Amino acid sequence: MSQKVGDRLKAVRSMYGLSQRELARRAGVTNSTISTIEQNRVSPSVDSLAKVLAGIPMSLIDFFTIDLDNGEEIFFKKEELVELSDGTMSMRLVGASRKDRKLRVLHETYPAGGDTGDNLIVQKGEEAGVIIRGKLEVTVGERVKVLGPGDAYYFNAEIPHRFRNVGDGECEIVSAATPPSY
């Protein structure tokens, strides 16, 4: 195996948010085993590496083929978010340029009285969000609720729905939907 197995293990472990100690515990090996592999001081056998990877869990094939730096952006400045606006509200899309997105994340702002329109929205998947500031009236089917800062919603997006700012000031939301409809 390549001398770079240790570097790859460290990158994968970090990507999954695991400490050396936690990976060792999950894999049933000693902490020093993980440490010496990551320092490239030993080249583990296929069986040993498979045992360590079982603690993530990840197959050997995935371990050697995962693209640790696929070149896609991970972090986005406020001005890099793609603005989707109809004049009555602002929706800024996070990660618009990501290839094969499976999730839509929006930073939404509604001016006082702003809404998604008279027609109820219907789309595949699920939608969720958290109100950051202001008051938002959320209609999902026959159910209507006014939410404030810290309140949240989560529903099947195939149920007709709409959003409306019923407060005096701007309403700010962070929302997510899957699959992404745009």
mmCIF file of C-alpha atoms in Angstrom:
data_model
loop_
_atom_site.group_PDB
_atom_site.id
_atom_site.type_symbol
_atom_site.label_atom_id
_atom_site.label_comp_id
_atom_site.label_asym_id
_atom_site.label_seq_id
_atom_site.Cartn_x
_atom_site.Cartn_y
_atom_site.Cartn_z
ATOM 1 C CA MET A 1 0.000 0.000 0.000
ATOM 2 C CA SER A 2 1.000 3.579 -0.554
ATOM 3 C CA GLN A 3 3.008 5.433 2.069
ATOM 4 C CA LYS A 4 0.168 8.017 1.924
ATOM 5 C CA VAL A 5 -2.399 5.722 3.597
ATOM 6 C CA GLY A 6 -1.788 7.525 6.887
ATOM 7 C CA ASP A 7 -2.419 10.950 5.363
ATOM 8 C CA ARG A 8 -5.597 9.654 3.738
ATOM 9 C CA LEU A 9 -6.810 8.063 6.996
ATOM 10 C CA LYS A 10 -6.247 11.296 8.892
ATOM 11 C CA ALA A 11 -8.159 13.301 6.247
ATOM 12 C CA VAL A 12 -11.076 10.851 6.192
ATOM 13 C CA ARG A 13 -11.215 10.661 9.997
ATOM 14 C CA SER A 14 -11.266 14.464 10.182
ATOM 15 C CA MET A 15 -13.906 14.663 7.466
ATOM 16 C CA TYR A 16 -16.155 12.466 9.611
ATOM 17 C CA GLY A 17 -15.415 14.548 12.716
ATOM 18 C CA LEU A 18 -13.822 11.703 14.644
ATOM 19 C CA SER A 19 -10.926 11.976 17.051
ATOM 20 C CA GLN A 20 -8.206 9.327 16.954
ATOM 21 C CA ARG A 21 -9.469 8.021 20.274
ATOM 22 C CA GLU A 22 -13.086 7.746 19.033
ATOM 23 C CA LEU A 23 -12.079 5.962 15.823
ATOM 24 C CA ALA A 24 -9.910 3.555 17.831
ATOM 25 C CA ARG A 25 -12.813 2.835 20.196
ATOM 26 C CA ARG A 26 -15.243 2.218 17.320
ATOM 27 C CA ALA A 27 -12.780 0.031 15.427
ATOM 28 C CA GLY A 28 -11.688 -1.963 18.480
ATOM 29 C CA VAL A 29 -8.016 -1.049 18.129
ATOM 30 C CA THR A 30 -5.641 0.954 20.280
ATOM 31 C CA ASN A 31 -5.270 4.689 19.979
ATOM 32 C CA SER A 32 -1.584 4.173 19.156
ATOM 33 C CA THR A 33 -2.576 2.012 16.160
ATOM 34 C CA ILE A 34 -4.469 4.937 14.631
ATOM 35 C CA SER A 35 -1.684 7.355 15.534
ATOM 36 C CA THR A 36 1.116 5.291 13.992
ATOM 37 C CA ILE A 37 -0.856 4.705 10.782
ATOM 38 C CA GLU A 38 -1.643 8.430 10.458
ATOM 39 C CA GLN A 39 2.016 9.307 11.009
ATOM 40 C CA ASN A 40 2.893 6.913 8.159
ATOM 41 C CA ARG A 41 5.164 5.006 10.581
ATOM 42 C CA VAL A 42 3.484 1.706 9.663
ATOM 43 C CA SER A 43 1.780 0.493 6.532
ATOM 44 C CA PRO A 44 -1.259 -1.479 7.710
ATOM 45 C CA SER A 45 -2.259 -4.778 6.139
ATOM 46 C CA VAL A 46 -5.470 -4.839 4.140
ATOM 47 C CA ASP A 47 -7.204 -6.648 7.018
ATOM 48 C CA SER A 48 -5.940 -4.131 9.597
ATOM 49 C CA LEU A 49 -7.016 -1.167 7.501
ATOM 50 C CA ALA A 50 -10.440 -2.738 6.875
ATOM 51 C CA LYS A 51 -10.863 -3.170 10.649
ATOM 52 C CA VAL A 52 -9.997 0.496 11.260
ATOM 53 C CA LEU A 53 -12.323 1.634 8.463
ATOM 54 C CA ALA A 54 -15.184 -0.399 9.944
ATOM 55 C CA GLY A 55 -15.156 2.176 12.745
ATOM 56 C CA ILE A 56 -16.153 4.991 10.371
ATOM 57 C CA PRO A 57 -17.857 2.874 8.636
ATOM 58 C CA MET A 58 -16.273 2.897 5.173
ATOM 59 C CA SER A 59 -15.249 0.218 2.699
ATOM 60 C CA LEU A 60 -11.685 -0.135 1.419
ATOM 61 C CA ILE A 61 -12.874 0.821 -2.068
ATOM 62 C CA ASP A 62 -14.514 3.991 -0.760
ATOM 63 C CA PHE A 63 -11.416 4.806 1.274
ATOM 64 C CA PHE A 64 -9.129 4.675 -1.747
ATOM 65 C CA THR A 65 -11.537 6.287 -4.217
ATOM 66 C CA ILE A 66 -13.135 9.056 -2.161
ATOM 67 C CA ASP A 67 -12.236 12.457 -3.555
ATOM 68 C CA LEU A 68 -10.942 14.296 -0.512
ATOM 69 C CA ASP A 69 -10.615 17.544 -2.445
ATOM 70 C CA ASN A 70 -13.133 17.513 -5.241
ATOM 71 C CA GLY A 71 -12.565 21.203 -5.958
ATOM 72 C CA GLU A 72 -16.144 22.170 -5.107
ATOM 73 C CA GLU A 73 -16.642 25.212 -2.960
ATOM 74 C CA ILE A 74 -17.495 24.514 0.666
ATOM 75 C CA PHE A 75 -17.639 28.010 2.120
ATOM 76 C CA PHE A 76 -19.557 30.952 0.656
ATOM 77 C CA LYS A 77 -19.385 34.674 1.391
ATOM 78 C CA LYS A 78 -22.707 36.500 1.662
ATOM 79 C CA GLU A 79 -22.128 38.212 -1.696
ATOM 80 C CA GLU A 80 -21.478 34.831 -3.376
ATOM 81 C CA LEU A 81 -24.981 33.512 -2.686
ATOM 82 C CA VAL A 82 -27.172 33.495 -5.795
ATOM 83 C CA GLU A 83 -30.067 35.931 -5.413
ATOM 84 C CA LEU A 84 -33.503 34.639 -6.387
ATOM 85 C CA SER A 85 -35.950 37.500 -5.988
ATOM 86 C CA ASP A 86 -39.341 38.427 -7.334
ATOM 87 C CA GLY A 87 -39.331 41.917 -5.848
ATOM 88 C CA THR A 88 -41.478 40.992 -2.824
ATOM 89 C CA MET A 89 -38.955 38.794 -1.075
ATOM 90 C CA SER A 90 -35.308 37.770 -1.305
ATOM 91 C CA MET A 91 -34.039 34.203 -1.405
ATOM 92 C CA ARG A 92 -30.282 33.688 -1.483
ATOM 93 C CA LEU A 93 -29.293 30.179 -2.556
ATOM 94 C CA VAL A 94 -26.349 28.515 -0.833
ATOM 95 C CA GLY A 95 -24.118 26.401 -3.069
ATOM 96 C CA ALA A 96 -25.909 27.093 -6.339
ATOM 97 C CA SER A 97 -22.876 26.001 -8.369
ATOM 98 C CA ARG A 98 -22.474 22.638 -6.612
ATOM 99 C CA LYS A 99 -22.801 19.790 -9.055
ATOM 100 C CA ASP A 100 -25.518 17.234 -8.260
ATOM 101 C CA ARG A 101 -26.927 19.111 -5.258
ATOM 102 C CA LYS A 102 -29.314 17.005 -3.193
ATOM 103 C CA LEU A 103 -30.338 19.805 -0.851
ATOM 104 C CA ARG A 104 -31.544 23.371 -1.275
ATOM 105 C CA VAL A 105 -30.538 25.814 1.466
ATOM 106 C CA LEU A 106 -31.884 29.372 1.373
ATOM 107 C CA HIS A 107 -31.333 32.527 3.367
ATOM 108 C CA GLU A 108 -34.708 34.226 2.951
ATOM 109 C CA THR A 109 -35.874 37.739 3.801
ATOM 110 C CA TYR A 110 -39.444 38.978 3.512
ATOM 111 C CA PRO A 111 -40.286 42.681 3.883
ATOM 112 C CA ALA A 112 -43.326 43.568 6.008
ATOM 113 C CA GLY A 113 -46.327 42.119 4.160
ATOM 114 C CA GLY A 114 -44.096 40.120 1.782
ATOM 115 C CA ASP A 115 -45.176 36.632 0.860
ATOM 116 C CA THR A 116 -44.738 33.782 -1.594
ATOM 117 C CA GLY A 117 -47.856 34.797 -3.529
ATOM 118 C CA ASP A 118 -51.531 33.931 -3.646
ATOM 119 C CA ASN A 119 -50.973 30.527 -5.240
ATOM 120 C CA LEU A 120 -49.986 27.807 -2.842
ATOM 121 C CA ILE A 121 -46.679 26.060 -3.559
ATOM 122 C CA VAL A 122 -46.551 22.313 -4.220
ATOM 123 C CA GLN A 123 -43.285 20.464 -4.846
ATOM 124 C CA LYS A 124 -41.760 17.063 -4.188
ATOM 125 C CA GLY A 125 -39.841 16.355 -1.011
ATOM 126 C CA GLU A 126 -39.633 17.994 2.374
ATOM 127 C CA GLU A 127 -39.039 21.541 3.559
ATOM 128 C CA ALA A 128 -37.828 22.900 6.889
ATOM 129 C CA GLY A 129 -36.762 26.244 8.256
ATOM 130 C CA VAL A 130 -35.973 28.324 11.315
ATOM 131 C CA ILE A 131 -37.160 31.900 11.834
ATOM 132 C CA ILE A 132 -34.192 34.126 12.667
ATOM 133 C CA ARG A 133 -36.122 37.373 13.193
ATOM 134 C CA GLY A 134 -39.588 38.742 12.551
ATOM 135 C CA LYS A 135 -42.942 36.956 12.319
ATOM 136 C CA LEU A 136 -43.836 34.487 9.617
ATOM 137 C CA GLU A 137 -47.250 33.029 8.928
ATOM 138 C CA VAL A 138 -46.838 29.528 7.544
ATOM 139 C CA THR A 139 -49.768 27.827 5.818
ATOM 140 C CA VAL A 140 -49.503 24.083 5.180
ATOM 141 C CA GLY A 141 -52.735 22.623 3.839
ATOM 142 C CA GLU A 142 -55.463 23.731 6.247
ATOM 143 C CA ARG A 143 -53.030 24.461 9.071
ATOM 144 C CA VAL A 144 -51.866 28.030 9.699
ATOM 145 C CA LYS A 145 -49.390 29.147 12.370
ATOM 146 C CA VAL A 146 -47.523 32.388 13.080
ATOM 147 C CA LEU A 147 -43.917 31.693 14.021
ATOM 148 C CA GLY A 148 -41.361 33.986 15.650
ATOM 149 C CA PRO A 149 -37.592 33.982 16.244
ATOM 150 C CA GLY A 150 -36.296 30.522 17.089
ATOM 151 C CA ASP A 151 -39.514 28.803 15.987
ATOM 152 C CA ALA A 152 -39.270 26.303 13.161
ATOM 153 C CA TYR A 153 -41.264 24.289 10.648
ATOM 154 C CA TYR A 154 -40.800 20.962 8.883
ATOM 155 C CA PHE A 155 -43.360 19.474 6.476
ATOM 156 C CA ASN A 156 -44.032 17.384 3.378
ATOM 157 C CA ALA A 157 -43.692 19.925 0.539
ATOM 158 C CA GLU A 158 -46.284 18.069 -1.560
ATOM 159 C CA ILE A 159 -48.913 19.598 0.734
ATOM 160 C CA PRO A 160 -49.913 23.026 -0.677
ATOM 161 C CA HIS A 161 -48.146 25.722 1.347
ATOM 162 C CA ARG A 162 -47.215 29.392 1.503
ATOM 163 C CA PHE A 163 -45.291 31.871 3.651
ATOM 164 C CA ARG A 164 -46.221 35.430 4.626
ATOM 165 C CA ASN A 165 -44.539 38.059 6.809
ATOM 166 C CA VAL A 166 -47.242 39.270 9.212
ATOM 167 C CA GLY A 167 -44.902 41.445 11.287
ATOM 168 C CA ASP A 168 -44.098 45.158 11.060
ATOM 169 C CA GLY A 169 -40.451 44.628 10.147
ATOM 170 C CA GLU A 170 -38.401 42.352 7.943
ATOM 171 C CA CYS A 171 -38.620 38.594 8.524
ATOM 172 C CA GLU A 172 -35.486 36.478 8.107
ATOM 173 C CA ILE A 173 -35.438 32.699 7.683
ATOM 174 C CA VAL A 174 -32.913 29.973 6.951
ATOM 175 C CA SER A 175 -34.608 27.094 5.153
ATOM 176 C CA ALA A 176 -33.729 23.787 3.548
ATOM 177 C CA ALA A 177 -35.542 21.502 1.127
ATOM 178 C CA THR A 178 -34.856 18.194 -0.457
ATOM 179 C CA PRO A 179 -34.739 17.445 -3.281
ATOM 180 C CA PRO A 180 -33.737 20.897 -4.498
ATOM 181 C CA SER A 181 -36.419 22.368 -6.761
ATOM 182 C CA TYR A 182 -33.990 25.086 -7.930
#
